Coordinates of N, CA and C in Angstrom, one line a residue:
Chain R
L1 N -7.1 -17.5 7.6 CA -6.5 -16.8 6.4 C -6.8 -15.3 6.4
L2 N -7.9 -14.9 6.8 CA -8.3 -13.5 6.6 C -8.5 -12.8 7.9
P3 N -8.5 -11.5 7.9 CA -8.3 -10.6 6.7 C -6.9 -10.3 6.4
V4 N -6.7 -9.8 5.2 CA -5.4 -9.2 4.8 C -5.6 -7.8 4.4
F5 N -5.0 -6.9 5.1 CA -5.1 -5.4 4.8 C -3.6 -4.9 4.9
V6 N -3.1 -4.4 3.8 CA -1.8 -3.8 3.9 C -1.5 -2.8 2.9
H7 N -0.7 -1.8 3.3 CA -0.4 -0.6 2.4 C 1.1 -0.5 2.4
Y8 N 1.7 -0.6 1.2 CA 3.2 -0.6 1.1 C 3.6 0.4 0.0
A9 N 4.7 1.1 0.4 CA 5.2 2.1 -0.5 C 6.6 1.7 -0.9
F10 N 6.9 1.8 -2.2 CA 8.3 1.5 -2.7 C 8.7 2.4 -3.9
I11 N 10.0 2.5 -4.1 CA 10.5 3.2 -5.2 C 10.8 2.2 -6.3
G12 N 10.2 2.3 -7.5 CA 10.4 1.3 -8.5 C 11.7 1.5 -9.2
N13 N 12.1 0.5 -10.1 CA 13.3 0.6 -10.8 C 13.4 1.7 -11.9
D14 N 12.2 2.4 -12.1 CA 12.2 3.5 -13.0 C 12.3 4.9 -12.2
G15 N 12.5 4.7 -10.8 CA 12.6 5.9 -10.0 C 11.3 6.5 -9.5
S16 N 10.1 5.9 -10.0 CA 8.8 6.4 -9.6 C 8.4 5.8 -8.2
E17 N 7.5 6.5 -7.6 CA 7.0 6.0 -6.3 C 5.8 5.1 -6.6
Y18 N 5.7 4.0 -6.0 CA 4.6 3.0 -6.2 C 4.0 2.7 -4.9
L19 N 2.7 2.4 -4.9 CA 2.0 2.0 -3.7 C 1.2 0.7 -4.0
V20 N 1.4 -0.3 -3.1 CA 0.7 -1.5 -3.2 C -0.4 -1.5 -2.1
D21 N -1.6 -1.8 -2.5 CA -2.7 -1.8 -1.6 C -3.5 -3.2 -1.7
I22 N -3.5 -3.9 -0.6 CA -4.1 -5.2 -0.6 C -5.2 -5.3 0.4
E23 N -6.3 -5.7 -0.1 CA -7.5 -6.0 0.8 C -8.1 -7.3 0.5
V24 N -8.1 -8.2 1.4 CA -8.8 -9.5 1.2 C -9.6 -9.8 2.5
Y25 N -10.9 -9.9 2.4 CA -11.6 -10.1 3.7 C -12.9 -10.9 3.4
E26 N -13.4 -11.5 4.5 CA -14.7 -12.2 4.3 C -15.9 -11.2 4.3
T27 N -16.9 -11.5 3.5 CA -18.0 -10.6 3.4 C -19.3 -11.5 3.4
E28 N -20.4 -10.8 3.8 CA -21.7 -11.5 3.7 C -22.4 -11.2 2.4
N29 N -21.8 -10.3 1.6 CA -22.5 -10.0 0.4 C -22.2 -11.0 -0.7
L30 N -23.0 -12.1 -0.7 CA -22.8 -13.2 -1.5 C -23.3 -13.0 -3.0
V31 N -24.1 -11.9 -3.2 CA -24.5 -11.5 -4.5 C -23.3 -11.0 -5.3
M32 N -22.5 -10.1 -4.7 CA -21.4 -9.6 -5.4 C -20.2 -10.5 -5.3
F33 N -20.1 -11.2 -4.2 CA -18.9 -12.1 -3.9 C -19.4 -13.5 -3.6
P34 N -19.7 -14.3 -4.6 CA -20.3 -15.6 -4.4 C -19.5 -16.5 -3.4
E35 N -18.2 -16.3 -3.4 CA -17.4 -17.2 -2.5 C -17.3 -16.6 -1.1
G36 N -17.9 -15.5 -0.9 CA -17.9 -14.9 0.5 C -16.6 -14.2 0.8
I37 N -15.8 -13.9 -0.2 CA -14.6 -13.2 0.0 C -14.5 -12.0 -0.9
S38 N -14.2 -10.8 -0.4 CA -14.0 -9.6 -1.2 C -12.6 -9.3 -1.1
G39 N -12.0 -8.9 -2.2 CA -10.6 -8.5 -2.2 C -10.2 -7.8 -3.4
R40 N -9.1 -7.1 -3.2 CA -8.5 -6.3 -4.4 C -7.0 -6.3 -4.2
F41 N -6.2 -6.5 -5.3 CA -4.8 -6.2 -5.3 C -4.6 -5.0 -6.2
R42 N -4.2 -3.9 -5.6 CA -4.0 -2.7 -6.4 C -2.6 -2.2 -6.4
L43 N -2.2 -1.7 -7.5 CA -0.8 -1.0 -7.7 C -1.0 0.4 -8.2
F44 N -0.5 1.3 -7.5 CA -0.6 2.7 -7.9 C 0.8 3.3 -8.2
R45 N 0.8 4.3 -9.1 CA 2.0 5.1 -9.3 C 1.7 6.5 -8.8
V46 N 2.6 7.2 -8.2 CA 2.4 8.6 -7.8 C 2.9 9.5 -8.9
D47 N 2.1 10.3 -9.5 CA 2.5 11.1 -10.6 C 3.2 12.4 -10.2
E48 N 3.6 13.2 -11.1 CA 4.4 14.4 -10.8 C 3.6 15.4 -10.0
N49 N 2.3 15.3 -10.1 CA 1.4 16.2 -9.2 C 1.0 15.6 -7.9
M50 N 1.6 14.4 -7.6 CA 1.4 13.7 -6.4 C 0.0 13.0 -6.3
N51 N -0.6 12.9 -7.5 CA -1.8 12.1 -7.6 C -1.5 10.6 -7.6
K52 N -2.4 9.8 -7.1 CA -2.2 8.4 -7.0 C -2.9 7.8 -8.3
I53 N -2.2 7.2 -9.2 CA -2.7 6.7 -10.4 C -2.8 5.2 -10.4
L54 N -4.0 4.7 -10.5 CA -4.1 3.2 -10.5 C -3.6 2.6 -11.8
V55 N -2.5 1.7 -11.7 CA -1.9 1.2 -12.9 C -2.2 -0.3 -13.0
Y56 N -2.5 -1.0 -12.0 CA -2.8 -2.4 -12.1 C -3.8 -2.8 -11.0
L57 N -4.7 -3.7 -11.4 CA -5.8 -4.1 -10.5 C -6.3 -5.5 -10.8
I58 N -6.3 -6.3 -9.8 CA -6.9 -7.6 -9.9 C -8.0 -7.7 -8.8
D59 N -9.2 -8.0 -9.2 CA -10.2 -8.2 -8.2 C -11.2 -9.3 -8.6
N60 N -12.2 -9.6 -7.8 CA -13.0 -10.8 -8.0 C -14.4 -10.5 -7.5
H61 N -15.3 -10.2 -8.5 CA -16.7 -10.0 -8.1 C -17.6 -10.3 -9.2
A62 N -18.9 -10.5 -8.9 CA -19.9 -10.8 -9.9 C -20.0 -9.5 -10.8
P63 N -20.3 -9.7 -12.1 CA -20.5 -11.0 -12.8 C -19.2 -11.5 -13.4
Y64 N -18.1 -10.9 -13.1 CA -16.9 -11.2 -13.9 C -16.0 -12.3 -13.3
G65 N -16.1 -12.6 -12.0 CA -15.1 -13.6 -11.4 C -13.8 -12.9 -11.3
F66 N -12.7 -13.6 -11.2 CA -11.4 -13.0 -11.2 C -11.1 -12.3 -12.5
H67 N -10.6 -11.1 -12.4 CA -10.3 -10.3 -13.6 C -9.3 -9.3 -13.3
E68 N -8.7 -8.9 -14.4 CA -7.7 -7.8 -14.4 C -8.3 -6.6 -15.1
H69 N -8.0 -5.4 -14.7 CA -8.4 -4.2 -15.4 C -7.2 -3.9 -16.4
D70 N -7.4 -4.2 -17.6 CA -6.2 -4.3 -18.5 C -5.9 -3.0 -19.3
E71 N -6.7 -2.0 -19.1 CA -6.4 -0.7 -19.8 C -6.1 0.4 -18.9
L72 N -5.7 0.1 -17.7 CA -5.4 1.2 -16.7 C -4.1 1.9 -17.1
P73 N -3.9 3.2 -16.8 CA -4.9 4.0 -16.0 C -6.0 4.7 -16.9
L74 N -6.0 4.5 -18.2 CA -6.9 5.3 -19.0 C -8.3 4.9 -18.9
N75 N -8.5 3.5 -18.9 CA -9.9 3.0 -18.9 C -10.1 2.0 -17.8
H76 N -10.9 2.5 -16.8 CA -11.1 1.6 -15.6 C -12.1 0.5 -15.9
F77 N -12.9 0.7 -17.0 CA -14.0 -0.2 -17.2 C -13.7 -1.4 -18.1
S78 N -12.5 -1.4 -18.6 CA -12.1 -2.6 -19.5 C -11.5 -3.7 -18.5
R79 N -12.1 -4.9 -18.7 CA -11.7 -6.0 -17.8 C -11.4 -7.2 -18.7
I80 N -10.5 -8.0 -18.3 CA -10.3 -9.4 -18.9 C -10.3 -10.4 -17.8
T81 N -11.0 -11.5 -18.1 CA -11.1 -12.6 -17.1 C -9.7 -13.2 -17.0
I82 N -9.3 -13.6 -15.8 CA -8.1 -14.3 -15.6 C -8.4 -15.7 -15.0
H83 N -7.7 -16.7 -15.4 CA -8.0 -18.0 -15.1 C -7.2 -18.5 -13.9
V84 N -7.7 -18.1 -12.7 CA -7.0 -18.5 -11.5 C -8.1 -19.2 -10.6
K85 N -7.7 -20.0 -9.7 CA -8.7 -20.8 -8.9 C -9.0 -20.0 -7.6
N86 N -8.1 -19.2 -7.1 CA -8.3 -18.6 -5.7 C -7.4 -17.4 -5.6
W87 N -7.5 -16.8 -4.4 CA -6.8 -15.6 -4.1 C -5.3 -15.8 -4.1
Q88 N -4.8 -17.0 -3.7 CA -3.4 -17.3 -3.7 C -2.8 -17.2 -5.1
E89 N -3.6 -17.8 -6.1 CA -3.1 -17.7 -7.5 C -3.2 -16.3 -8.1
A90 N -4.3 -15.6 -7.7 CA -4.4 -14.2 -8.1 C -3.2 -13.4 -7.6
W91 N -2.8 -13.7 -6.4 CA -1.7 -13.0 -5.8 C -0.4 -13.3 -6.5
E92 N -0.2 -14.5 -7.0 CA 1.0 -14.9 -7.8 C 1.1 -14.0 -9.0
R93 N -0.1 -13.8 -9.6 CA -0.1 -13.0 -10.8 C 0.2 -11.5 -10.5
F94 N -0.3 -11.0 -9.4 CA -0.1 -9.7 -9.0 C 1.4 -9.5 -8.7
Q95 N 1.9 -10.4 -8.0 CA 3.3 -10.4 -7.5 C 4.3 -10.3 -8.7
I96 N 4.0 -10.9 -9.8 CA 4.8 -10.9 -10.9 C 4.9 -9.5 -11.5
K97 N 3.8 -8.8 -11.5 CA 3.7 -7.4 -11.9 C 4.6 -6.5 -11.0
C98 N 4.5 -6.7 -9.7 CA 5.3 -5.9 -8.8 C 6.7 -6.2 -9.0
R99 N 7.1 -7.4 -9.2 CA 8.5 -7.8 -9.3 C 9.1 -7.2 -10.6
E100 N 8.3 -7.0 -11.6 CA 8.8 -6.3 -12.8 C 9.3 -4.9 -12.5
L101 N 8.7 -4.3 -11.4 CA 9.1 -2.9 -11.1 C 10.2 -2.8 -10.1
I102 N 10.6 -4.0 -9.5 CA 11.7 -3.9 -8.5 C 13.0 -4.6 -8.9
D103 N 12.9 -5.5 -9.9 CA 14.0 -6.2 -10.3 C 14.9 -5.5 -11.4
Chain L
L1 N -4.8 8.2 29.9 CA -4.9 8.8 28.5 C -3.9 8.1 27.6
K2 N -4.4 7.3 26.7 CA -3.5 6.6 25.9 C -3.4 7.2 24.5
L3 N -2.1 7.4 24.1 CA -1.9 8.1 22.8 C -2.1 7.0 21.7
K4 N -2.5 7.6 20.5 CA -2.7 6.7 19.4 C -1.5 6.9 18.4
F5 N -1.0 5.8 18.0 CA 0.2 5.8 17.1 C -0.1 5.4 15.7
L6 N 0.5 6.1 14.8 CA 0.6 5.6 13.4 C 2.0 5.1 13.2
N7 N 2.1 3.8 13.0 CA 3.4 3.1 13.0 C 3.9 3.0 11.6
I8 N 5.2 3.3 11.4 CA 5.9 3.1 10.1 C 6.9 2.0 10.2
L9 N 6.7 1.0 9.4 CA 7.7 -0.1 9.3 C 8.5 0.0 8.0
F10 N 9.6 -0.7 8.0 CA 10.4 -0.7 6.8 C 10.7 -2.2 6.4
Q11 N 10.5 -2.4 5.1 CA 10.7 -3.7 4.6 C 11.2 -3.6 3.1
T12 N 12.2 -4.3 2.7 CA 12.6 -4.3 1.3 C 11.4 -4.9 0.5
P13 N 11.3 -4.5 -0.8 CA 10.2 -5.1 -1.6 C 10.2 -6.6 -1.6
N14 N 11.4 -7.2 -1.7 CA 11.4 -8.7 -1.7 C 10.9 -9.2 -0.4
D15 N 11.3 -8.6 0.7 CA 10.8 -9.1 2.1 C 9.3 -8.9 2.2
F16 N 8.8 -7.8 1.7 CA 7.4 -7.5 1.7 C 6.6 -8.5 0.9
L17 N 7.0 -8.7 -0.3 CA 6.3 -9.7 -1.2 C 6.4 -11.1 -0.6
G18 N 7.5 -11.4 0.0 CA 7.7 -12.7 0.6 C 6.7 -12.9 1.8
E19 N 6.6 -11.8 2.6 CA 5.7 -11.9 3.8 C 4.2 -12.1 3.4
I20 N 3.8 -11.3 2.4 CA 2.4 -11.5 1.9 C 2.2 -12.9 1.3
D21 N 3.2 -13.3 0.6 CA 3.1 -14.6 0.0 C 2.9 -15.7 1.0
K22 N 3.7 -15.6 2.1 CA 3.6 -16.5 3.2 C 2.3 -16.4 3.9
A23 N 1.8 -15.2 4.1 CA 0.5 -15.0 4.8 C -0.6 -15.6 4.1
L24 N -0.6 -15.3 2.7 CA -1.8 -15.9 1.9 C -1.7 -17.4 1.8
K25 N -0.5 -17.9 1.7 CA -0.4 -19.4 1.5 C -0.4 -20.2 2.7
S26 N 0.0 -19.6 3.9 CA 0.0 -20.4 5.1 C -1.3 -20.3 5.9
G27 N -2.2 -19.4 5.5 CA -3.4 -19.2 6.2 C -3.3 -18.2 7.4
K28 N -2.2 -17.5 7.5 CA -2.0 -16.5 8.5 C -2.7 -15.2 8.0
G29 N -3.3 -14.5 8.9 CA -3.9 -13.1 8.5 C -2.7 -12.1 8.5
F30 N -3.0 -11.0 7.9 CA -2.0 -9.9 7.8 C -2.7 -8.6 7.8
N31 N -3.1 -8.2 9.0 CA -4.0 -7.0 9.1 C -3.2 -5.8 9.6
K32 N -2.6 -5.1 8.7 CA -1.8 -4.0 9.1 C -2.7 -2.7 9.3
K33 N -3.9 -2.8 8.7 CA -4.8 -1.7 8.9 C -5.2 -1.5 10.3
E34 N -5.6 -2.6 10.9 CA -6.1 -2.6 12.3 C -4.9 -2.2 13.2
E35 N -3.7 -2.6 12.9 CA -2.6 -2.2 13.7 C -2.0 -0.8 13.4
N36 N -2.7 -0.1 12.5 CA -2.3 1.3 12.1 C -0.9 1.3 11.6
I37 N -0.6 0.5 10.6 CA 0.8 0.4 10.1 C 0.8 0.8 8.7
L38 N 1.8 1.6 8.3 CA 2.1 1.8 6.9 C 3.6 1.3 6.7
I39 N 3.8 0.7 5.6 CA 5.2 0.2 5.3 C 5.9 0.9 4.2
F40 N 7.1 1.3 4.4 CA 7.9 1.9 3.4 C 9.1 0.9 3.0
D41 N 9.6 1.1 1.8 CA 10.7 0.2 1.5 C 12.1 0.5 2.1
S42 N 12.2 1.8 2.6 CA 13.5 2.1 3.2 C 13.3 3.3 4.1
V43 N 14.2 3.5 5.0 CA 14.3 4.7 5.8 C 14.5 5.9 5.0
K44 N 15.4 5.8 4.0 CA 15.7 6.9 3.1 C 14.4 7.4 2.3
A45 N 13.6 6.4 1.9 CA 12.4 6.8 1.1 C 11.4 7.5 2.1
F46 N 11.3 7.0 3.3 CA 10.4 7.7 4.3 C 10.9 9.1 4.6
N47 N 12.3 9.2 4.8 CA 12.8 10.6 5.1 C 12.6 11.5 4.0
N48 N 12.8 11.0 2.7 CA 12.5 11.9 1.6 C 11.1 12.3 1.5
F49 N 10.2 11.4 1.9 CA 8.8 11.7 1.8 C 8.3 12.7 2.9
M50 N 8.7 12.4 4.1 CA 8.2 13.2 5.3 C 9.0 14.4 5.5
T51 N 8.7 15.4 4.7 CA 9.4 16.7 4.8 C 8.8 17.5 6.0
V52 N 9.5 18.6 6.4 CA 9.1 19.5 7.4 C 7.7 20.1 7.0
N53 N 7.5 20.4 5.8 CA 6.2 21.0 5.4 C 5.1 20.0 5.6
K54 N 5.4 18.7 5.3 CA 4.3 17.7 5.5 C 4.0 17.5 7.0
I55 N 5.0 17.5 7.8 CA 4.8 17.4 9.2 C 3.9 18.6 9.7
Q56 N 4.3 19.8 9.3 CA 3.5 21.0 9.7 C 2.0 20.8 9.2
I57 N 1.8 20.3 8.0 CA 0.4 20.1 7.5 C -0.3 19.1 8.5
L58 N 0.3 18.0 8.8 CA -0.3 17.0 9.7 C -0.6 17.6 11.1
R59 N 0.3 18.4 11.6 CA 0.1 19.0 12.9 C -1.1 20.0 12.8
A60 N -1.1 20.8 11.8 CA -2.2 21.8 11.6 C -3.5 21.1 11.5
I61 N -3.6 20.0 10.7 CA -4.8 19.3 10.5 C -5.3 18.8 11.9
S62 N -4.4 18.2 12.6 CA -4.8 17.6 13.9 C -5.2 18.7 14.9
Q63 N -4.4 19.8 14.9 CA -4.6 20.7 16.0 C -5.6 21.8 15.7
V64 N -5.7 22.2 14.5 CA -6.6 23.3 14.1 C -7.9 22.8 13.4
G65 N -7.8 21.7 12.7 CA -8.9 21.2 12.0 C -9.5 22.1 10.9
P66 N -8.6 22.5 10.0 CA -9.1 23.5 8.9 C -10.2 22.9 8.1
E67 N -11.1 23.7 7.7 CA -12.2 23.3 6.9 C -11.9 23.1 5.4
S68 N -10.7 23.6 5.0 CA -10.4 23.5 3.6 C -8.9 23.5 3.4
V69 N -8.4 23.1 2.3 CA -7.0 23.2 2.0 C -6.5 24.7 1.9
Y70 N -7.4 25.5 1.4 CA -7.2 26.9 1.3 C -6.9 27.5 2.7
R71 N -7.8 27.1 3.7 CA -7.6 27.6 5.1 C -6.3 27.0 5.7
L72 N -6.0 25.8 5.4 CA -4.8 25.2 5.8 C -3.6 25.9 5.3
A73 N -3.6 26.3 4.1 CA -2.5 27.1 3.5 C -2.3 28.4 4.2
S74 N -3.5 29.0 4.5 CA -3.5 30.3 5.2 C -2.9 30.2 6.6
I75 N -3.2 29.1 7.3 CA -2.6 28.9 8.6 C -1.1 28.7 8.6
L76 N -0.7 28.0 7.5 CA 0.8 27.7 7.4 C 1.5 28.8 6.7
G77 N 0.8 29.8 6.1 CA 1.5 30.9 5.4 C 2.2 30.4 4.1
R78 N 1.5 29.4 3.4 CA 2.1 28.9 2.2 C 1.1 29.1 1.0
E79 N 1.6 28.9 -0.2 CA 0.7 29.0 -1.3 C -0.2 27.8 -1.4
P80 N -1.5 28.0 -1.6 CA -2.5 26.9 -1.6 C -2.2 25.8 -2.5
Q81 N -1.6 26.1 -3.7 CA -1.3 25.0 -4.7 C -0.2 24.1 -4.2
H82 N 0.7 24.7 -3.5 CA 1.8 23.9 -2.9 C 1.3 23.0 -1.8
V83 N 0.5 23.6 -1.0 CA -0.1 22.8 0.1 C -1.0 21.7 -0.4
L84 N -1.8 22.0 -1.5 CA -2.6 21.0 -2.0 C -1.8 19.8 -2.6
K85 N -0.6 20.1 -3.2 CA 0.2 19.1 -3.7 C 0.8 18.2 -2.6
D86 N 1.2 18.8 -1.5 CA 1.7 18.0 -0.4 C 0.5 17.2 0.2
C87 N -0.7 17.8 0.3 CA -1.8 17.1 0.8 C -2.1 15.8 -0.1
R88 N -2.0 16.0 -1.4 CA -2.3 14.9 -2.3 C -1.3 13.8 -2.1
H89 N 0.0 14.2 -1.8 CA 1.0 13.2 -1.6 C 0.7 12.5 -0.2
L90 N 0.3 13.2 0.8 CA 0.0 12.6 2.1 C -1.2 11.7 1.9
E91 N -2.1 12.1 1.1 CA -3.3 11.2 0.9 C -3.0 9.9 0.2
A92 N -2.1 10.0 -0.8 CA -1.7 8.8 -1.6 C -1.1 7.8 -0.6
Y93 N -0.4 8.2 0.4 CA 0.3 7.3 1.3 C -0.6 7.0 2.5
K94 N -1.8 7.5 2.5 CA -2.8 7.2 3.6 C -2.5 7.9 4.9
F95 N -1.8 9.0 4.9 CA -1.6 9.7 6.2 C -2.9 10.6 6.4
I96 N -3.5 11.0 5.4 CA -4.7 11.9 5.5 C -5.7 11.4 4.4
R97 N -7.0 12.0 4.6 CA -8.0 11.8 3.5 C -8.4 13.2 3.1
L98 N -8.7 13.4 1.8 CA -9.2 14.7 1.3 C -10.7 14.5 1.1
E99 N -11.5 15.1 1.9 CA -12.9 14.9 1.8 C -13.5 16.0 1.0
E100 N -14.3 15.6 0.0 CA -15.0 16.6 -0.9 C -16.3 16.9 -0.3
S101 N -16.6 18.2 -0.3 CA -17.9 18.6 0.2 C -18.6 19.4 -1.0
S102 N -19.9 19.3 -1.0 CA -20.6 20.0 -2.1 C -20.9 21.4 -1.7
R103 N -20.5 21.8 -0.5 CA -20.8 23.2 -0.1 C -19.5 24.0 -0.1
G104 N -19.7 25.3 -0.3 CA -18.6 26.3 -0.1 C -17.7 26.4 -1.3
R105 N -16.8 27.4 -1.3 CA -15.9 27.7 -2.4 C -14.7 26.8 -2.3
N106 N -14.4 26.3 -1.1 CA -13.2 25.4 -1.0 C -13.6 24.1 -0.5
P107 N -14.0 23.2 -1.4 CA -14.7 22.0 -1.0 C -13.8 20.9 -0.5
I108 N -12.5 21.0 -0.6 CA -11.7 19.9 -0.2 C -11.2 20.1 1.3
R109 N -11.7 19.2 2.1 CA -11.3 19.3 3.5 C -10.3 18.2 3.9
P110 N -9.1 18.6 4.4 CA -8.1 17.6 4.8 C -8.4 17.1 6.2
V111 N -8.4 15.7 6.4 CA -8.5 15.1 7.7 C -7.5 14.0 7.9
L112 N -7.1 13.7 9.1 CA -6.2 12.6 9.3 C -7.0 11.3 9.0
T113 N -6.3 10.3 8.6 CA -7.0 9.0 8.3 C -7.7 8.4 9.5
F114 N -7.0 8.6 10.7 CA -7.7 8.4 12.0 C -7.0 9.3 12.9
D115 N -7.5 9.5 14.2 CA -7.0 10.5 15.0 C -5.8 10.1 15.8
Y116 N -4.7 9.9 15.0 CA -3.4 9.5 15.6 C -2.8 10.7 16.3
D117 N -2.0 10.4 17.3 CA -1.3 11.5 18.1 C 0.2 11.6 17.7
V118 N 0.7 10.5 17.3 CA 2.2 10.4 17.1 C 2.4 9.5 15.9
I119 N 3.4 9.9 15.1 CA 3.9 9.0 14.0 C 5.2 8.4 14.5
K120 N 5.2 7.1 14.6 CA 6.4 6.4 15.2 C 7.0 5.5 14.1
A121 N 8.3 5.8 13.8 CA 8.9 4.9 12.8 C 9.8 3.9 13.5
D122 N 9.8 2.7 12.9 CA 10.6 1.6 13.5 C 12.1 1.7 13.1
S123 N 12.7 2.8 13.6 CA 14.1 3.0 13.3 C 14.7 3.9 14.4
S124 N 15.8 3.5 14.9 CA 16.5 4.2 16.0 C 17.0 5.6 15.5
I125 N 17.0 5.8 14.2 CA 17.6 7.1 13.8 C 16.4 8.1 13.4
I126 N 15.2 7.7 13.6 CA 14.1 8.6 13.4 C 13.3 8.9 14.7
S127 N 13.3 10.1 15.2 CA 12.5 10.4 16.4 C 11.0 10.4 16.0
P128 N 10.2 10.1 17.0 CA 8.7 10.1 16.8 C 8.3 11.5 16.4
Y129 N 7.3 11.6 15.5 CA 6.7 12.9 15.1 C 5.5 13.2 15.9
I130 N 5.5 14.2 16.7 CA 4.4 14.6 17.6 C 3.4 15.4 16.7
I131 N 2.2 14.9 16.6 CA 1.2 15.4 15.7 C 0.1 16.2 16.5
S132 N -0.5 15.5 17.5 CA -1.7 16.1 18.1 C -1.2 17.1 19.3
E133 N -2.2 17.9 19.7 CA -1.9 18.8 20.8 C -1.7 18.0 22.1
R134 N -2.5 17.0 22.3 CA -2.3 16.2 23.6 C -1.0 15.5 23.6
S135 N -0.5 15.0 22.5 CA 0.8 14.3 22.5 C 1.9 15.4 22.8
E136 N 1.7 16.6 22.3 CA 2.6 17.6 22.6 C 2.7 17.9 24.1
K137 N 1.5 18.0 24.7 CA 1.4 18.3 26.1 C 2.1 17.1 26.9
L138 N 1.7 15.9 26.5 CA 2.2 14.8 27.3 C 3.7 14.5 27.1
L139 N 4.1 14.7 25.9 CA 5.5 14.3 25.6 C 6.5 15.4 25.7
T140 N 6.1 16.6 25.5 CA 7.1 17.7 25.5 C 6.8 18.7 26.6
H141 N 5.6 18.7 27.1 CA 5.3 19.7 28.2 C 5.5 21.1 27.7
Q142 N 5.3 21.3 26.4 CA 5.4 22.7 25.8 C 4.1 23.0 25.1
P143 N 3.8 24.3 25.0 CA 2.6 24.7 24.3 C 2.7 24.4 22.8
S144 N 1.5 24.2 22.3 CA 1.4 23.9 20.9 C 1.9 25.0 20.0
V145 N 2.7 24.6 19.0 CA 3.2 25.5 18.0 C 3.0 24.8 16.7
V146 N 2.0 25.2 15.9 CA 1.8 24.6 14.6 C 2.8 25.1 13.6

């Protein structure tokens, strides 16, 4: 299954530039990642000054488990738990967000 | 002497999402980082992104190794704020990194994400971009002109 590392650039249906960054890989840090897998699904928008703004993030680490950062880009520290069993299900959720920007 | 390539691929958003979906669900890995690949959604988007100014920035970073964005602007004869904006754009797409240093008046140092020699797009209508001095010598047999 692993690793998965990929960086993808696309123009959204609002005309903005978006970047998808996916990292899923095995790790020995079982304190932070009890399942032995570290990973992030990140979606960025490029603003008018060409800065990369994080607009959506799903990751999975202690003590939160799978979670979304639900107040991006303003507040990185707000998180809500999401009820998914594994990375495949987390990806499903992330993919829906991406599809909103391309359809 | 083997040249290092940064490879540009093109995939529509639907194809890209479909491929990741398949990779995650089928158990196949998908390591584009190791293969030095960046993916754009279209040739048009890449061409709009990769301007002459940005190519000159990449070549100057590779060939001169400026210690700051200010120095880079000076090498290129451009306004620092415009060069910084281009650098931020290149950084967003992972062509370069902007390293912050605690020393000096110009703390942001631009560096390539890895020491690639050539940017090669998977399209017959885009010629390879020669970035490093050694790729220039090997591929064009001409002296370096940043």
